[in-house]
Amino acid sequence: MTLQWVAVATFLYAEIGLIIIFCLPFIPPQRWQRIFSFTVWGKIATFWNKAFLTIIILLIVLFLDAVREVRKYSATHALEKSSTSRPGAYEHTQMKLFRSQRNLYISGFSLFFWLVLRRLVILITQLAKELSNKGVLKVQADNTNKAAKKFMEENEKLKWILKSYGKDEDRILEAENKKLVEEQEKLKTELRKTSDALSKAQNDVMTMKMQSERLSKEYDRLLREHSELQDRLEKGNKKGL
Protein backbone atom coordinates (compact mmCIF):
# COMPACT_ATOMS: atom_id res chain seq x y z
CA MET A 1 0.00 0.00 0.00
CA THR A 2 1.45 3.34 -1.02
CA LEU A 3 1.82 6.27 1.35
CA GLN A 4 -1.22 8.13 0.10
CA TRP A 5 -3.50 5.13 0.59
CA VAL A 6 -2.04 4.52 4.05
CA ALA A 7 -2.97 8.11 4.90
CA VAL A 8 -6.47 7.64 3.45
CA ALA A 9 -6.95 4.38 5.38
CA THR A 10 -5.77 6.07 8.60
CA PHE A 11 -8.15 8.92 7.91
CA LEU A 12 -10.97 6.38 7.41
CA TYR A 13 -10.19 4.64 10.70
CA ALA A 14 -10.11 8.01 12.48
CA GLU A 15 -13.51 8.89 10.99
CA ILE A 16 -14.98 5.58 12.13
CA GLY A 17 -13.59 6.12 15.62
CA LEU A 18 -15.00 9.66 15.86
CA ILE A 19 -18.42 8.55 14.63
CA ILE A 20 -18.47 5.74 17.21
CA ILE A 21 -17.45 8.18 19.95
CA PHE A 22 -20.13 10.70 18.86
CA CYS A 23 -22.74 7.94 18.93
CA LEU A 24 -21.94 6.81 22.48
CA PRO A 25 -25.22 7.08 24.45
CA PHE A 26 -23.70 8.04 27.82
CA ILE A 27 -22.13 11.27 26.47
CA PRO A 28 -24.90 13.91 26.26
CA PRO A 29 -25.03 16.47 23.42
CA GLN A 30 -24.55 19.32 25.90
CA ARG A 31 -21.09 18.03 26.76
CA TRP A 32 -20.16 17.87 23.08
CA GLN A 33 -21.42 21.41 22.67
CA ARG A 34 -19.20 22.57 25.54
CA ILE A 35 -16.27 20.81 23.87
CA PHE A 36 -17.09 22.43 20.53
CA SER A 37 -17.31 25.84 22.21
CA PHE A 38 -13.64 25.80 23.32
CA THR A 39 -11.51 28.70 22.15
CA VAL A 40 -9.32 26.34 20.13
CA TRP A 41 -12.22 25.43 17.86
CA GLY A 42 -13.11 29.10 17.55
CA LYS A 43 -9.61 29.84 16.25
CA ILE A 44 -9.63 27.07 13.65
CA ALA A 45 -13.26 27.68 12.64
CA THR A 46 -12.13 30.18 10.00
CA PHE A 47 -10.09 27.49 8.27
CA TRP A 48 -12.60 24.69 8.82
CA ASN A 49 -14.69 25.23 5.69
CA LYS A 50 -11.61 25.50 3.48
CA ALA A 51 -10.10 22.34 5.03
CA PHE A 52 -13.40 20.51 4.66
CA LEU A 53 -13.72 21.37 0.97
CA THR A 54 -10.04 20.56 0.36
CA ILE A 55 -10.38 17.10 1.95
CA ILE A 56 -13.55 16.45 -0.08
CA ILE A 57 -11.76 17.35 -3.31
CA LEU A 58 -8.79 15.11 -2.46
CA LEU A 59 -11.06 12.20 -1.57
CA ILE A 60 -13.07 12.66 -4.78
CA VAL A 61 -9.86 12.66 -6.83
CA LEU A 62 -8.64 9.51 -5.08
CA PHE A 63 -12.04 7.88 -5.52
CA LEU A 64 -12.10 8.63 -9.22
CA ASP A 65 -8.55 7.37 -9.56
CA ALA A 66 -9.55 4.15 -7.77
CA VAL A 67 -12.54 3.78 -10.11
CA ARG A 68 -10.24 4.21 -13.09
CA GLU A 69 -7.83 1.61 -11.74
CA VAL A 70 -10.66 -0.86 -11.09
CA ARG A 71 -12.03 -0.46 -14.60
CA LYS A 72 -8.52 -0.78 -16.06
CA TYR A 73 -7.60 -3.94 -14.19
CA SER A 74 -11.05 -5.45 -14.62
CA ALA A 75 -10.65 -5.33 -18.41
CA THR A 76 -7.06 -6.65 -18.21
CA HIS A 77 -8.19 -9.34 -15.82
CA ALA A 78 -10.80 -10.58 -18.29
CA LEU A 79 -8.28 -10.68 -21.17
CA GLU A 80 -5.52 -12.44 -19.23
CA LYS A 81 -7.99 -14.93 -17.82
CA SER A 82 -8.79 -16.12 -21.33
CA SER A 83 -5.09 -16.11 -22.33
CA THR A 84 -2.93 -19.19 -21.65
CA SER A 85 0.44 -17.86 -22.89
CA ARG A 86 1.29 -16.03 -19.62
CA PRO A 87 0.09 -18.05 -16.63
CA GLY A 88 1.66 -15.73 -13.95
CA ALA A 89 0.17 -12.55 -15.41
CA TYR A 90 -3.33 -13.52 -14.33
CA GLU A 91 -2.40 -13.69 -10.66
CA HIS A 92 -0.49 -10.40 -10.92
CA THR A 93 -3.46 -8.66 -12.56
CA GLN A 94 -5.83 -10.16 -10.01
CA MET A 95 -3.64 -8.79 -7.19
CA LYS A 96 -3.67 -5.29 -8.74
CA LEU A 97 -7.45 -5.52 -9.22
CA PHE A 98 -7.83 -6.42 -5.57
CA ARG A 99 -5.73 -3.43 -4.53
CA SER A 100 -7.72 -1.14 -6.81
CA GLN A 101 -11.00 -2.36 -5.36
CA ARG A 102 -9.59 -1.94 -1.83
CA ASN A 103 -8.53 1.63 -2.64
CA LEU A 104 -11.97 2.24 -4.14
CA TYR A 105 -13.70 1.13 -0.96
CA ILE A 106 -11.29 3.08 1.27
CA SER A 107 -11.68 6.32 -0.68
CA GLY A 108 -15.45 5.90 -1.11
CA PHE A 109 -16.11 5.18 2.55
CA SER A 110 -13.70 7.95 3.60
CA LEU A 111 -15.66 10.43 1.46
CA PHE A 112 -19.00 9.13 2.76
CA PHE A 113 -17.95 9.13 6.43
CA TRP A 114 -16.44 12.61 6.06
CA LEU A 115 -19.82 13.96 4.95
CA VAL A 116 -21.57 11.93 7.67
CA LEU A 117 -19.15 13.24 10.29
CA ARG A 118 -19.82 16.87 9.38
CA ARG A 119 -23.56 16.28 9.38
CA LEU A 120 -23.33 14.46 12.71
CA VAL A 121 -21.47 17.37 14.35
CA ILE A 122 -24.13 19.80 13.06
CA LEU A 123 -26.96 17.60 14.36
CA ILE A 124 -25.30 17.18 17.78
CA THR A 125 -24.88 20.95 18.07
CA GLN A 126 -28.48 21.59 17.07
CA LEU A 127 -29.70 18.89 19.46
CA ALA A 128 -27.70 20.44 22.31
CA LYS A 129 -29.21 23.85 21.58
CA GLU A 130 -32.70 22.38 21.44
CA LEU A 131 -32.15 20.57 24.74
CA SER A 132 -30.86 23.79 26.31
CA ASN A 133 -33.88 25.68 25.00
CA LYS A 134 -36.09 22.89 26.27
CA GLY A 135 -34.51 23.20 29.71
CA VAL A 136 -35.01 26.97 29.69
CA LEU A 137 -38.61 26.57 28.52
CA LYS A 138 -39.20 23.93 31.19
CA VAL A 139 -37.86 26.27 33.88
CA GLN A 140 -40.03 29.08 32.53
CA ALA A 141 -43.05 26.77 32.45
CA ASP A 142 -42.37 25.66 36.04
CA ASN A 143 -42.01 29.28 37.15
CA THR A 144 -45.22 30.15 35.31
CA ASN A 145 -47.05 27.26 36.96
CA LYS A 146 -45.73 28.28 40.38
CA ALA A 147 -46.79 31.88 39.76
CA ALA A 148 -50.22 30.72 38.56
CA LYS A 149 -50.64 28.51 41.64
CA LYS A 150 -49.55 31.41 43.85
CA PHE A 151 -52.02 33.76 42.18
CA MET A 152 -54.79 31.16 42.50
CA GLU A 153 -54.02 30.72 46.22
CA GLU A 154 -54.00 34.49 46.72
CA ASN A 155 -57.26 34.72 44.79
CA GLU A 156 -58.83 32.07 47.01
CA LYS A 157 -57.58 33.91 50.11
CA LEU A 158 -59.03 37.19 48.81
CA LYS A 159 -62.34 35.47 48.07
CA TRP A 160 -62.39 34.00 51.58
CA ILE A 161 -61.52 37.39 53.12
CA LEU A 162 -64.18 39.14 51.05
CA LYS A 163 -66.70 36.45 51.98
CA SER A 164 -65.85 36.74 55.67
CA TYR A 165 -65.92 40.52 55.43
CA GLY A 166 -69.27 40.29 53.67
CA LYS A 167 -70.65 38.14 56.46
CA ASP A 168 -69.33 40.55 59.12
CA GLU A 169 -70.68 43.49 57.17
CA ASP A 170 -74.10 41.84 56.88
CA ARG A 171 -74.04 41.17 60.62
CA ILE A 172 -73.07 44.80 61.31
CA LEU A 173 -75.74 46.10 58.94
CA GLU A 174 -78.32 43.85 60.54
CA ALA A 175 -77.39 45.13 64.01
CA GLU A 176 -77.48 48.75 62.83
CA ASN A 177 -80.82 48.16 61.13
CA LYS A 178 -82.21 46.64 64.30
CA LYS A 179 -80.92 49.58 66.30
CA LEU A 180 -82.50 52.03 63.85
CA VAL A 181 -85.80 50.19 64.08
CA GLU A 182 -85.67 50.38 67.86
CA GLU A 183 -84.83 54.09 67.71
CA GLN A 184 -87.66 54.59 65.23
CA GLU A 185 -90.11 52.84 67.56
CA LYS A 186 -88.82 54.93 70.45
CA LEU A 187 -89.25 58.12 68.42
CA LYS A 188 -92.74 57.03 67.42
CA THR A 189 -93.58 56.45 71.09
CA GLU A 190 -92.18 59.83 72.11
CA LEU A 191 -93.98 61.47 69.21
CA ARG A 192 -97.23 59.83 70.32
CA LYS A 193 -96.66 61.01 73.88
CA THR A 194 -95.85 64.50 72.67
CA SER A 195 -98.94 64.51 70.46
CA ASP A 196 -101.07 63.39 73.38
CA ALA A 197 -99.51 66.03 75.61
CA LEU A 198 -100.07 68.66 72.93
CA SER A 199 -103.66 67.60 72.52
CA LYS A 200 -104.13 67.69 76.26
CA ALA A 201 -102.51 71.12 76.41
CA GLN A 202 -104.73 72.33 73.61
CA ASN A 203 -107.79 70.99 75.47
CA ASP A 204 -106.61 72.71 78.67
CA VAL A 205 -106.14 75.94 76.76
CA MET A 206 -109.64 75.65 75.30
CA THR A 207 -111.04 74.96 78.77
CA MET A 208 -109.19 77.90 80.28
CA LYS A 209 -110.32 80.09 77.39
CA MET A 210 -113.88 79.06 77.92
CA GLN A 211 -113.56 79.65 81.66
CA SER A 212 -111.94 83.02 80.96
CA GLU A 213 -114.81 83.94 78.68
CA ARG A 214 -117.35 82.91 81.29
CA LEU A 215 -115.47 84.87 83.95
CA SER A 216 -115.36 87.88 81.64
CA LYS A 217 -119.09 87.62 81.05
CA GLU A 218 -119.69 87.19 84.75
CA TYR A 219 -117.45 90.16 85.50
CA ASP A 220 -119.30 92.26 82.95
CA ARG A 221 -122.60 91.20 84.46
CA LEU A 222 -121.37 92.06 87.93
CA LEU A 223 -120.15 95.44 86.67
CA ARG A 224 -123.51 96.12 85.16
CA GLU A 225 -125.28 95.11 88.34
CA HIS A 226 -122.87 97.22 90.37
CA SER A 227 -123.55 100.19 88.12
CA GLU A 228 -127.27 99.68 88.38
CA LEU A 229 -127.08 99.41 92.14
CA GLN A 230 -124.97 102.52 92.31
CA ASP A 231 -127.44 104.35 90.11
CA ARG A 232 -130.27 103.25 92.32
CA LEU A 233 -128.42 104.41 95.41
CA GLU A 234 -127.76 107.82 93.92
CA LYS A 235 -131.43 108.15 92.90
CA GLY A 236 -132.50 107.17 96.43
CA ASN A 237 -130.25 109.75 98.01
CA LYS A 238 -131.56 112.50 95.76
CA LYS A 239 -135.13 111.68 96.70
CA GLY A 240 -134.30 111.76 100.41
CA LEU A 241 -132.91 115.28 100.07
C-alpha positions as semicolon CSV with decimal commas, in nm:
position;residue;x (nm);y (nm);z (nm)
1;M;0,000;0,000;0,000
2;T;0,145;0,334;-0,102
3;L;0,182;0,627;0,135
4;Q;-0,122;0,813;0,010
5;W;-0,350;0,513;0,059
6;V;-0,204;0,452;0,405
7;A;-0,297;0,811;0,490
8;V;-0,647;0,764;0,345
9;A;-0,695;0,438;0,538
10;T;-0,577;0,607;0,860
11;F;-0,815;0,892;0,791
12;L;-1,097;0,638;0,741
13;Y;-1,019;0,464;1,070
14;A;-1,011;0,801;1,248
15;E;-1,351;0,889;1,099
16;I;-1,498;0,558;1,213
17;G;-1,359;0,612;1,562
18;L;-1,500;0,966;1,586
19;I;-1,842;0,855;1,463
20;I;-1,847;0,574;1,721
21;I;-1,745;0,818;1,995
22;F;-2,013;1,070;1,886
23;C;-2,274;0,794;1,893
24;L;-2,194;0,681;2,248
25;P;-2,522;0,708;2,445
26;F;-2,370;0,804;2,782
27;I;-2,213;1,127;2,647
28;P;-2,490;1,391;2,626
29;P;-2,503;1,647;2,342
30;Q;-2,455;1,932;2,590
31;R;-2,109;1,803;2,676
32;W;-2,016;1,787;2,308
33;Q;-2,142;2,141;2,267
34;R;-1,920;2,257;2,554
35;I;-1,627;2,081;2,387
36;F;-1,709;2,243;2,053
37;S;-1,731;2,584;2,221
38;F;-1,364;2,580;2,332
39;T;-1,151;2,870;2,215
40;V;-0,932;2,634;2,013
41;W;-1,222;2,543;1,786
42;G;-1,311;2,910;1,755
43;K;-0,961;2,984;1,625
44;I;-0,963;2,707;1,365
45;A;-1,326;2,768;1,264
46;T;-1,213;3,018;1,000
47;F;-1,009;2,749;0,827
48;W;-1,260;2,469;0,882
49;N;-1,469;2,523;0,569
50;K;-1,161;2,550;0,348
51;A;-1,010;2,234;0,503
52;F;-1,340;2,051;0,466
53;L;-1,372;2,137;0,097
54;T;-1,004;2,056;0,036
55;I;-1,038;1,710;0,195
56;I;-1,355;1,645;-0,008
57;I;-1,176;1,735;-0,331
58;L;-0,879;1,511;-0,246
59;L;-1,106;1,220;-0,157
60;I;-1,307;1,266;-0,478
61;V;-0,986;1,266;-0,683
62;L;-0,864;0,951;-0,508
63;F;-1,204;0,788;-0,552
64;L;-1,210;0,863;-0,922
65;D;-0,855;0,737;-0,956
66;A;-0,955;0,415;-0,777
67;V;-1,254;0,378;-1,011
68;R;-1,024;0,421;-1,309
69;E;-0,783;0,161;-1,174
70;V;-1,066;-0,086;-1,109
71;R;-1,203;-0,046;-1,460
72;K;-0,852;-0,078;-1,606
73;Y;-0,760;-0,394;-1,419
74;S;-1,105;-0,545;-1,462
75;A;-1,065;-0,533;-1,841
76;T;-0,706;-0,665;-1,821
77;H;-0,819;-0,934;-1,582
78;A;-1,080;-1,058;-1,829
79;L;-0,828;-1,068;-2,117
80;E;-0,552;-1,244;-1,923
81;K;-0,799;-1,493;-1,782
82;S;-0,879;-1,612;-2,133
83;S;-0,509;-1,611;-2,233
84;T;-0,293;-1,919;-2,165
85;S;0,044;-1,786;-2,289
86;R;0,129;-1,603;-1,962
87;P;0,009;-1,805;-1,663
88;G;0,166;-1,573;-1,395
89;A;0,017;-1,255;-1,541
90;Y;-0,333;-1,352;-1,433
91;E;-0,240;-1,369;-1,066
92;H;-0,049;-1,040;-1,092
93;T;-0,346;-0,866;-1,256
94;Q;-0,583;-1,016;-1,001
95;M;-0,364;-0,879;-0,719
96;K;-0,367;-0,529;-0,874
97;L;-0,745;-0,552;-0,922
98;F;-0,783;-0,642;-0,557
99;R;-0,573;-0,343;-0,453
100;S;-0,772;-0,114;-0,681
101;Q;-1,100;-0,236;-0,536
102;R;-0,959;-0,194;-0,183
103;N;-0,853;0,163;-0,264
104;L;-1,197;0,224;-0,414
105;Y;-1,370;0,113;-0,096
106;I;-1,129;0,308;0,127
107;S;-1,168;0,632;-0,068
108;G;-1,545;0,590;-0,111
109;F;-1,611;0,518;0,255
110;S;-1,370;0,795;0,360
111;L;-1,566;1,043;0,146
112;F;-1,900;0,913;0,276
113;F;-1,795;0,913;0,643
114;W;-1,644;1,261;0,606
115;L;-1,982;1,396;0,495
116;V;-2,157;1,193;0,767
117;L;-1,915;1,324;1,029
118;R;-1,982;1,687;0,938
119;R;-2,356;1,628;0,938
120;L;-2,333;1,446;1,271
121;V;-2,147;1,737;1,435
122;I;-2,413;1,980;1,306
123;L;-2,696;1,760;1,436
124;I;-2,530;1,718;1,778
125;T;-2,488;2,095;1,807
126;Q;-2,848;2,159;1,707
127;L;-2,970;1,889;1,946
128;A;-2,770;2,044;2,231
129;K;-2,921;2,385;2,158
130;E;-3,270;2,238;2,144
131;L;-3,215;2,057;2,474
132;S;-3,086;2,379;2,631
133;N;-3,388;2,568;2,500
134;K;-3,609;2,289;2,627
135;G;-3,451;2,320;2,971
136;V;-3,501;2,697;2,969
137;L;-3,861;2,657;2,852
138;K;-3,920;2,393;3,119
139;V;-3,786;2,627;3,388
140;Q;-4,003;2,908;3,253
141;A;-4,305;2,677;3,245
142;D;-4,237;2,566;3,604
143;N;-4,201;2,928;3,715
144;T;-4,522;3,015;3,531
145;N;-4,705;2,726;3,696
146;K;-4,573;2,828;4,038
147;A;-4,679;3,188;3,976
148;A;-5,022;3,072;3,856
149;K;-5,064;2,851;4,164
150;K;-4,955;3,141;4,385
151;F;-5,202;3,376;4,218
152;M;-5,479;3,116;4,250
153;E;-5,402;3,072;4,622
154;E;-5,400;3,449;4,672
155;N;-5,726;3,472;4,479
156;E;-5,883;3,207;4,701
157;K;-5,758;3,391;5,011
158;L;-5,903;3,719;4,881
159;K;-6,234;3,547;4,807
160;W;-6,239;3,400;5,158
161;I;-6,152;3,739;5,312
162;L;-6,418;3,914;5,105
163;K;-6,670;3,645;5,198
164;S;-6,585;3,674;5,567
165;Y;-6,592;4,052;5,543
166;G;-6,927;4,029;5,367
167;K;-7,065;3,814;5,646
168;D;-6,933;4,055;5,912
169;E;-7,068;4,349;5,717
170;D;-7,410;4,184;5,688
171;R;-7,404;4,117;6,062
172;I;-7,307;4,480;6,131
173;L;-7,574;4,610;5,894
174;E;-7,832;4,385;6,054
175;A;-7,739;4,513;6,401
176;E;-7,748;4,875;6,283
177;N;-8,082;4,816;6,113
178;K;-8,221;4,664;6,430
179;K;-8,092;4,958;6,630
180;L;-8,250;5,203;6,385
181;V;-8,580;5,019;6,408
182;E;-8,567;5,038;6,786
183;E;-8,483;5,409;6,771
184;Q;-8,766;5,459;6,523
185;E;-9,011;5,284;6,756
186;K;-8,882;5,493;7,045
187;L;-8,925;5,812;6,842
188;K;-9,274;5,703;6,742
189;T;-9,358;5,645;7,109
190;E;-9,218;5,983;7,211
191;L;-9,398;6,147;6,921
192;R;-9,723;5,983;7,032
193;K;-9,666;6,101;7,388
194;T;-9,585;6,450;7,267
195;S;-9,894;6,451;7,046
196;D;-10,107;6,339;7,338
197;A;-9,951;6,603;7,561
198;L;-10,007;6,866;7,293
199;S;-10,366;6,760;7,252
200;K;-10,413;6,769;7,626
201;A;-10,251;7,112;7,641
202;Q;-10,473;7,233;7,361
203;N;-10,779;7,099;7,547
204;D;-10,661;7,271;7,867
205;V;-10,614;7,594;7,676
206;M;-10,964;7,565;7,530
207;T;-11,104;7,496;7,877
208;M;-10,919;7,790;8,028
209;K;-11,032;8,009;7,739
210;M;-11,388;7,906;7,792
211;Q;-11,356;7,965;8,166
212;S;-11,194;8,302;8,096
213;E;-11,481;8,394;7,868
214;R;-11,735;8,291;8,129
215;L;-11,547;8,487;8,395
216;S;-11,536;8,788;8,164
217;K;-11,909;8,762;8,105
218;E;-11,969;8,719;8,475
219;Y;-11,745;9,016;8,550
220;D;-11,930;9,226;8,295
221;R;-12,260;9,120;8,446
222;L;-12,137;9,206;8,793
223;L;-12,015;9,544;8,667
224;R;-12,351;9,612;8,516
225;E;-12,528;9,511;8,834
226;H;-12,287;9,722;9,037
227;S;-12,355;10,019;8,812
228;E;-12,727;9,968;8,838
229;L;-12,708;9,941;9,214
230;Q;-12,497;10,252;9,231
231;D;-12,744;10,435;9,011
232;R;-13,027;10,325;9,232
233;L;-12,842;10,441;9,541
234;E;-12,776;10,782;9,392
235;K;-13,143;10,815;9,290
236;G;-13,250;10,717;9,643
237;N;-13,025;10,975;9,801
238;K;-13,156;11,250;9,576
239;K;-13,513;11,168;9,670
240;G;-13,430;11,176;10,041
241;L;-13,291;11,528;10,007
